[in-house]
Amino acid sequence: MNDENILSVKDLEMSFFTSAGEVKAVDKISFDIKRGEILGIVGESGSGKSASMLSIMGLQGSSGRIKSGSIFFQGRDITTLNMKEIRGKNISMIFQDPMTSLNPVLTIGYQLEEPLKRHKWNGNIRERSIKMLEKVGIVPAVQRLKQYPHEFSGGQRQRIMIAMSMICNPELLIADEPTTALDVTVQAQILKLMKDLQQETKMSIILITHDLGIIAGYADRVLVMYGGKIMEQGTRREIFYSTSHPYTKGLLRSVPNPDKPKERLIPIEGQPPNLLNPPKGCPYVKRCPEAMKICLENKPEKNILSETHSYSCWLGVKNNNA
């Protein structure tokens, strides 16, 4: 793996401005991803996983606004650039439901060729479309280019989305819950396909999921998010075997452990915080079994355990007057 960072996010803060008020969806998060690396982002619904990635893509919509921070891609702060020139060509994204991304009245061939034409692909556009369909296992590709999205199964549509997202050879692929609506067999096929293509092209992948099993099987490094913040980050081994944040521990206790099949599952009680009115201190304080007085009033400090492993929590901070 190349040690060079392809993407560096620093103190990113993004909010959605709604009729009910400001939703503080992403609260000063910082992380990097290296070339050829798979970075997993895990957390409950509403934790800020997708919102942070939409900010990177410039797809936060008219109600969303990046309030502060920087997003450097290949050394350039892309918050100051025209993202239309970068999306699809340098950074691509696969969304959760392919039917919301594929146009039902256009053929698959037309939709595959569109990004190639937009970014002035230097080569035979039709041949490239055929090759990418074949790579993702949609055959016979020549005939299937003429078909429409409704003529494919859910797994096939997700394969088409992968082909479309990779057709311009992007350096970074963001996959937002790419297998949620698929059965476990098709899910495994799609994830293996993404891994194989990633190894072949040496691109980087940000894999967003709520499934710790997927993270354990495919991610090199992991970010654990909650309440718009990064609670813990580290290598896959550090997150699973040197777990430090109470929230990460709670997530691991709430899913089956194949090494301990008889172990009782313990759910995380309560609900995620309301980001219209987020807690003054730690966002996890009301659900945390190890919460202290200081957690209610003060945002947690970052504890650095190694070059790759850190967590934001008052536990571990000495002399905290808890």
Tab-separated table of C-alpha atoms in Angstrom:
chain	number	residue	atom	x	y	z
A	1	MET	CA	0.000	0.000	0.000
A	2	ASN	CA	1.252	3.462	-0.899
A	3	ASP	CA	1.768	5.705	2.153
A	4	GLU	CA	0.625	8.806	0.261
A	5	ASN	CA	-2.725	10.231	1.340
A	6	ILE	CA	-5.099	10.566	-1.590
A	7	LEU	CA	-7.733	12.298	0.578
A	8	SER	CA	-7.264	14.364	3.742
A	9	VAL	CA	-10.254	15.763	5.627
A	10	LYS	CA	-9.512	18.292	8.366
A	11	ASP	CA	-12.022	19.640	10.923
A	12	LEU	CA	-14.967	19.215	8.533
A	13	GLU	CA	-18.194	20.730	9.849
A	14	MET	CA	-21.413	20.500	7.832
A	15	SER	CA	-25.021	21.313	8.690
A	16	PHE	CA	-28.404	20.960	7.046
A	17	PHE	CA	-30.612	24.035	7.425
A	18	THR	CA	-34.249	22.923	7.663
A	19	SER	CA	-37.563	24.498	8.597
A	20	ALA	CA	-37.083	22.998	12.084
A	21	GLY	CA	-33.628	24.517	12.461
A	22	GLU	CA	-29.962	23.655	11.943
A	23	VAL	CA	-29.113	19.952	11.914
A	24	LYS	CA	-25.434	19.644	12.849
A	25	ALA	CA	-24.797	16.524	10.792
A	26	VAL	CA	-20.981	16.523	10.731
A	27	ASP	CA	-19.058	17.979	13.671
A	28	LYS	CA	-15.370	18.742	13.012
A	29	ILE	CA	-14.201	15.355	11.761
A	30	SER	CA	-10.659	14.678	10.518
A	31	PHE	CA	-9.314	11.613	8.724
A	32	ASP	CA	-7.080	10.492	5.842
A	33	ILE	CA	-7.208	7.687	3.308
A	34	LYS	CA	-4.143	6.363	1.539
A	35	ARG	CA	-3.794	5.201	-2.046
A	36	GLY	CA	-4.959	1.620	-2.468
A	37	GLU	CA	-6.584	1.508	0.973
A	38	ILE	CA	-10.107	0.457	1.977
A	39	LEU	CA	-11.409	2.711	4.761
A	40	GLY	CA	-14.544	1.473	6.520
A	41	ILE	CA	-16.946	3.916	8.179
A	42	VAL	CA	-19.376	2.327	10.620
A	43	GLY	CA	-22.097	3.635	12.904
A	44	GLU	CA	-25.852	3.745	13.449
A	45	SER	CA	-28.266	5.576	11.175
A	46	GLY	CA	-27.907	9.332	11.672
A	47	SER	CA	-24.293	9.091	12.834
A	48	GLY	CA	-23.031	11.323	10.011
A	49	LYS	CA	-21.507	8.617	7.786
A	50	SER	CA	-23.356	9.479	4.587
A	51	ALA	CA	-23.545	13.216	5.304
A	52	SER	CA	-19.758	13.459	5.545
A	53	MET	CA	-19.325	11.627	2.228
A	54	LEU	CA	-21.954	13.772	0.494
A	55	SER	CA	-19.923	16.783	1.635
A	56	ILE	CA	-16.817	15.326	0.007
A	57	MET	CA	-18.748	14.792	-3.235
A	58	GLY	CA	-20.328	18.255	-3.110
A	59	LEU	CA	-23.771	16.607	-3.034
A	60	GLN	CA	-25.072	17.949	0.283
A	61	GLY	CA	-27.859	19.753	-1.580
A	62	SER	CA	-29.271	23.245	-1.281
A	63	SER	CA	-30.113	22.776	2.418
A	64	GLY	CA	-26.623	21.564	3.296
A	65	ARG	CA	-23.626	23.808	3.865
A	66	ILE	CA	-20.004	23.155	4.749
A	67	LYS	CA	-19.425	25.574	7.624
A	68	SER	CA	-15.709	25.022	8.135
A	69	GLY	CA	-12.811	22.687	7.463
A	70	SER	CA	-10.950	21.494	4.403
A	71	ILE	CA	-11.115	18.506	2.043
A	72	PHE	CA	-7.854	17.932	0.195
A	73	PHE	CA	-7.920	15.470	-2.711
A	74	GLN	CA	-4.556	14.838	-4.375
A	75	GLY	CA	-3.246	17.985	-2.683
A	76	ARG	CA	-6.071	20.290	-3.821
A	77	ASP	CA	-8.796	21.707	-1.566
A	78	ILE	CA	-11.849	20.518	-3.492
A	79	THR	CA	-14.248	22.705	-1.491
A	80	THR	CA	-12.994	25.546	-3.722
A	81	LEU	CA	-13.269	23.626	-7.024
A	82	ASN	CA	-16.051	22.829	-9.506
A	83	MET	CA	-16.994	19.313	-8.394
A	84	LYS	CA	-18.658	18.530	-11.736
A	85	GLU	CA	-15.173	18.166	-13.210
A	86	ILE	CA	-14.108	15.751	-10.448
A	87	ARG	CA	-17.235	13.652	-9.792
A	88	GLY	CA	-17.233	10.482	-11.853
A	89	LYS	CA	-13.737	11.064	-13.202
A	90	ASN	CA	-11.556	11.276	-10.076
A	91	ILE	CA	-14.035	10.446	-7.290
A	92	SER	CA	-17.097	8.234	-7.793
A	93	MET	CA	-19.886	7.149	-5.489
A	94	ILE	CA	-22.148	4.096	-5.332
A	95	PHE	CA	-25.432	4.712	-3.545
A	96	GLN	CA	-27.531	2.337	-1.463
A	97	ASP	CA	-30.390	1.819	-3.921
A	98	PRO	CA	-29.368	1.521	-7.593
A	99	MET	CA	-32.919	2.180	-8.801
A	100	THR	CA	-32.715	5.734	-7.452
A	101	SER	CA	-29.465	6.269	-9.384
A	102	LEU	CA	-30.325	4.537	-12.660
A	103	ASN	CA	-32.703	6.345	-15.011
A	104	PRO	CA	-35.594	3.947	-15.785
A	105	VAL	CA	-36.251	5.398	-19.280
A	106	LEU	CA	-32.658	5.186	-20.562
A	107	THR	CA	-30.788	2.059	-21.613
A	108	ILE	CA	-27.890	0.778	-19.555
A	109	GLY	CA	-25.589	1.438	-22.504
A	110	TYR	CA	-26.592	5.099	-22.687
A	111	GLN	CA	-26.054	5.563	-18.950
A	112	LEU	CA	-22.645	3.858	-19.029
A	113	GLU	CA	-21.495	6.033	-21.930
A	114	GLU	CA	-22.682	9.314	-20.395
A	115	PRO	CA	-19.765	9.812	-17.926
A	116	LEU	CA	-17.258	8.825	-20.617
A	117	LYS	CA	-18.640	11.509	-22.944
A	118	ARG	CA	-18.872	14.096	-20.147
A	119	HIS	CA	-15.230	13.601	-19.192
A	120	LYS	CA	-14.023	13.237	-22.806
A	121	TRP	CA	-12.779	9.646	-22.550
A	122	ASN	CA	-9.706	9.108	-24.741
A	123	GLY	CA	-10.680	5.847	-26.415
A	124	ASN	CA	-13.550	3.837	-27.859
A	125	ILE	CA	-16.550	4.587	-25.649
A	126	ARG	CA	-18.609	1.576	-26.712
A	127	GLU	CA	-15.719	-0.832	-26.211
A	128	ARG	CA	-15.084	0.605	-22.757
A	129	SER	CA	-18.763	0.134	-21.822
A	130	ILE	CA	-18.745	-3.471	-23.015
A	131	LYS	CA	-15.501	-4.204	-21.152
A	132	MET	CA	-16.811	-2.775	-17.866
A	133	LEU	CA	-20.068	-4.758	-18.054
A	134	GLU	CA	-18.061	-7.913	-18.646
A	135	LYS	CA	-15.785	-7.085	-15.697
A	136	VAL	CA	-18.757	-6.943	-13.344
A	137	GLY	CA	-20.248	-10.162	-14.749
A	138	ILE	CA	-23.109	-8.778	-16.869
A	139	VAL	CA	-23.054	-10.906	-20.031
A	140	PRO	CA	-23.597	-11.033	-22.958
A	141	ALA	CA	-22.583	-7.389	-22.621
A	142	VAL	CA	-23.299	-6.308	-26.213
A	143	GLN	CA	-26.950	-7.365	-25.985
A	144	ARG	CA	-27.477	-6.185	-22.423
A	145	LEU	CA	-26.307	-2.637	-23.209
A	146	LYS	CA	-29.639	-2.225	-25.023
A	147	GLN	CA	-31.723	-3.168	-21.994
A	148	TYR	CA	-33.352	-0.960	-19.340
A	149	PRO	CA	-32.837	-1.049	-15.540
A	150	HIS	CA	-36.110	-2.889	-14.837
A	151	GLU	CA	-34.852	-5.834	-16.910
A	152	PHE	CA	-32.141	-6.604	-14.346
A	153	SER	CA	-32.251	-8.080	-10.828
A	154	GLY	CA	-31.256	-6.054	-7.762
A	155	GLY	CA	-27.799	-7.631	-7.655
A	156	GLN	CA	-27.280	-7.023	-11.369
A	157	ARG	CA	-28.321	-3.369	-11.025
A	158	GLN	CA	-25.773	-2.925	-8.244
A	159	ARG	CA	-23.123	-4.506	-10.500
A	160	ILE	CA	-24.091	-2.006	-13.208
A	161	MET	CA	-23.698	0.833	-10.704
A	162	ILE	CA	-20.212	-0.444	-9.849
A	163	ALA	CA	-19.361	-0.555	-13.567
A	164	MET	CA	-20.706	2.985	-14.009
A	165	SER	CA	-18.821	4.333	-11.007
A	166	MET	CA	-15.534	2.809	-12.192
A	167	ILE	CA	-15.843	3.397	-15.915
A	168	CYS	CA	-13.601	6.500	-15.883
A	169	ASN	CA	-10.959	4.831	-13.666
A	170	PRO	CA	-11.467	7.008	-10.544
A	171	GLU	CA	-8.762	7.157	-7.898
A	172	LEU	CA	-11.333	7.102	-5.066
A	173	LEU	CA	-14.618	5.193	-4.840
A	174	ILE	CA	-17.152	5.949	-2.091
A	175	ALA	CA	-19.577	3.063	-1.525
A	176	ASP	CA	-22.554	4.064	0.646
A	177	GLU	CA	-24.214	0.906	2.016
A	178	PRO	CA	-23.792	-0.769	-1.408
A	179	THR	CA	-25.254	-4.146	-0.381
A	180	THR	CA	-27.978	-3.280	2.154
A	181	ALA	CA	-30.960	-4.363	0.029
A	182	LEU	CA	-29.334	-7.576	-1.238
A	183	ASP	CA	-29.481	-11.113	0.171
A	184	VAL	CA	-26.345	-12.438	1.859
A	185	THR	CA	-25.166	-14.510	-1.116
A	186	VAL	CA	-25.416	-11.617	-3.589
A	187	GLN	CA	-23.970	-9.288	-0.943
A	188	ALA	CA	-20.850	-11.449	-0.686
A	189	GLN	CA	-20.526	-11.534	-4.494
A	190	ILE	CA	-20.777	-7.733	-4.773
A	191	LEU	CA	-18.229	-7.119	-2.005
A	192	LYS	CA	-15.784	-9.614	-3.530
A	193	LEU	CA	-16.228	-7.943	-6.915
A	194	MET	CA	-15.436	-4.521	-5.417
A	195	LYS	CA	-12.387	-5.923	-3.619
A	196	ASP	CA	-11.105	-7.618	-6.785
A	197	LEU	CA	-11.544	-4.467	-8.872
A	198	GLN	CA	-9.879	-2.387	-6.155
A	199	GLN	CA	-6.830	-4.668	-6.135
A	200	GLU	CA	-6.689	-4.644	-9.925
A	201	THR	CA	-6.885	-0.856	-10.311
A	202	LYS	CA	-5.137	0.167	-7.028
A	203	MET	CA	-7.898	2.678	-6.270
A	204	SER	CA	-8.937	3.679	-2.752
A	205	ILE	CA	-12.383	2.823	-1.355
A	206	ILE	CA	-14.416	4.403	1.429
A	207	LEU	CA	-16.942	1.755	2.484
A	208	ILE	CA	-19.889	3.072	4.502
A	209	THR	CA	-21.891	0.454	6.382
A	210	HIS	CA	-23.694	-0.372	9.613
A	211	ASP	CA	-22.524	-3.998	9.306
A	212	LEU	CA	-19.460	-4.799	11.420
A	213	GLY	CA	-19.117	-8.139	9.626
A	214	ILE	CA	-18.462	-6.323	6.341
A	215	ILE	CA	-15.949	-4.047	8.068
A	216	ALA	CA	-14.148	-7.066	9.564
A	217	GLY	CA	-13.909	-8.749	6.177
A	218	TYR	CA	-12.926	-5.901	3.878
A	219	ALA	CA	-11.643	-2.725	5.596
A	220	ASP	CA	-7.965	-1.944	6.220
A	221	ARG	CA	-8.777	0.903	8.626
A	222	VAL	CA	-12.000	1.875	10.384
A	223	LEU	CA	-13.746	5.064	11.524
A	224	VAL	CA	-16.503	4.636	14.128
A	225	MET	CA	-18.972	7.548	13.959
A	226	TYR	CA	-21.719	8.671	16.311
A	227	GLY	CA	-23.668	11.916	16.585
A	228	GLY	CA	-21.732	13.515	13.722
A	229	LYS	CA	-18.356	12.811	15.361
A	230	ILE	CA	-15.595	10.242	15.007
A	231	MET	CA	-15.626	8.257	18.235
A	232	GLU	CA	-12.723	5.960	17.407
A	233	GLN	CA	-10.434	5.236	14.479
A	234	GLY	CA	-7.741	2.670	13.879
A	235	THR	CA	-6.689	-0.342	11.873
A	236	ARG	CA	-9.166	-3.192	11.605
A	237	ARG	CA	-7.194	-5.176	14.210
A	238	GLU	CA	-7.045	-2.204	16.603
A	239	ILE	CA	-10.787	-1.597	16.384
A	240	PHE	CA	-11.762	-5.249	16.892
A	241	TYR	CA	-9.066	-6.408	19.315
A	242	SER	CA	-7.966	-3.225	21.139
A	243	THR	CA	-11.377	-1.565	21.375
A	244	SER	CA	-11.241	1.598	23.474
A	245	HIS	CA	-14.371	3.741	23.111
A	246	PRO	CA	-17.508	2.679	25.041
A	247	TYR	CA	-19.599	3.124	21.867
A	248	THR	CA	-17.363	0.816	19.822
A	249	LYS	CA	-17.512	-1.713	22.664
A	250	GLY	CA	-21.304	-1.416	22.624
A	251	LEU	CA	-21.486	-2.033	18.889
A	252	LEU	CA	-19.317	-5.137	19.187
A	253	ARG	CA	-21.401	-6.496	22.099
A	254	SER	CA	-24.598	-6.085	20.064
A	255	VAL	CA	-23.587	-8.293	17.115
A	256	PRO	CA	-22.825	-12.041	17.023
A	257	ASN	CA	-19.175	-13.029	17.519
A	258	PRO	CA	-18.308	-16.163	15.493
A	259	ASP	CA	-15.470	-16.897	17.945
A	260	LYS	CA	-17.963	-16.880	20.850
A	261	PRO	CA	-21.217	-18.347	19.449
A	262	LYS	CA	-22.826	-18.757	22.900
A	263	GLU	CA	-22.079	-15.221	24.044
A	264	ARG	CA	-25.207	-13.209	24.931
A	265	LEU	CA	-25.870	-10.166	22.752
A	266	ILE	CA	-26.316	-6.875	24.610
A	267	PRO	CA	-28.173	-4.093	22.756
A	268	ILE	CA	-27.299	-0.421	23.130
A	269	GLU	CA	-30.243	1.052	25.011
A	270	GLY	CA	-31.753	4.412	24.079
A	271	GLN	CA	-31.727	6.524	20.933
A	272	PRO	CA	-29.054	8.539	19.067
A	273	PRO	CA	-28.930	12.264	19.923
A	274	ASN	CA	-31.150	14.837	18.252
A	275	LEU	CA	-28.710	16.780	16.067
A	276	LEU	CA	-31.084	19.756	15.994
A	277	ASN	CA	-30.067	20.167	19.618
A	278	PRO	CA	-26.932	18.076	20.197
A	279	PRO	CA	-25.589	17.437	23.702
A	280	LYS	CA	-23.208	20.007	25.150
A	281	GLY	CA	-20.628	17.358	26.006
A	282	CYS	CA	-20.135	13.889	24.546
A	283	PRO	CA	-22.902	12.889	22.085
A	284	TYR	CA	-22.940	9.352	23.536
A	285	VAL	CA	-23.336	10.456	27.173
A	286	LYS	CA	-27.008	9.483	27.648
A	287	ARG	CA	-26.436	5.913	26.421
A	288	CYS	CA	-22.972	5.310	27.817
A	289	PRO	CA	-22.713	2.863	30.743
A	290	GLU	CA	-19.400	4.465	31.733
A	291	ALA	CA	-20.497	8.121	31.571
A	292	MET	CA	-19.098	10.565	34.110
A	293	LYS	CA	-20.088	14.066	35.204
A	294	ILE	CA	-17.525	15.705	32.921
A	295	CYS	CA	-19.070	13.910	29.899
A	296	LEU	CA	-22.259	15.989	30.290
A	297	GLU	CA	-20.543	19.360	30.152
A	298	ASN	CA	-17.355	19.036	28.081
A	299	LYS	CA	-16.625	17.653	24.640
A	300	PRO	CA	-14.263	14.689	25.004
A	301	GLU	CA	-10.549	14.943	24.373
A	302	LYS	CA	-8.744	12.831	21.807
A	303	ASN	CA	-6.677	10.000	23.232
A	304	ILE	CA	-3.874	8.901	20.886
A	305	LEU	CA	-2.927	5.266	21.442
A	306	SER	CA	-0.702	4.752	18.398
A	307	GLU	CA	0.097	6.340	15.039
A	308	THR	CA	-3.114	4.813	13.658
A	309	HIS	CA	-5.354	4.358	16.736
A	310	SER	CA	-7.201	7.112	18.631
A	311	TYR	CA	-10.521	7.649	20.389
A	312	SER	CA	-12.454	10.655	21.718
A	313	CYS	CA	-13.477	10.028	25.303
A	314	TRP	CA	-12.829	11.289	28.842
A	315	LEU	CA	-12.038	7.726	29.876
A	316	GLY	CA	-8.284	7.429	29.725
A	317	VAL	CA	-7.695	11.143	30.284
A	318	LYS	CA	-5.925	11.569	33.627
A	319	ASN	CA	-6.980	14.143	36.237
A	320	ASN	CA	-10.290	14.880	34.503
A	321	ASN	CA	-12.097	15.835	37.712
A	322	ALA	CA	-14.832	13.339	36.934
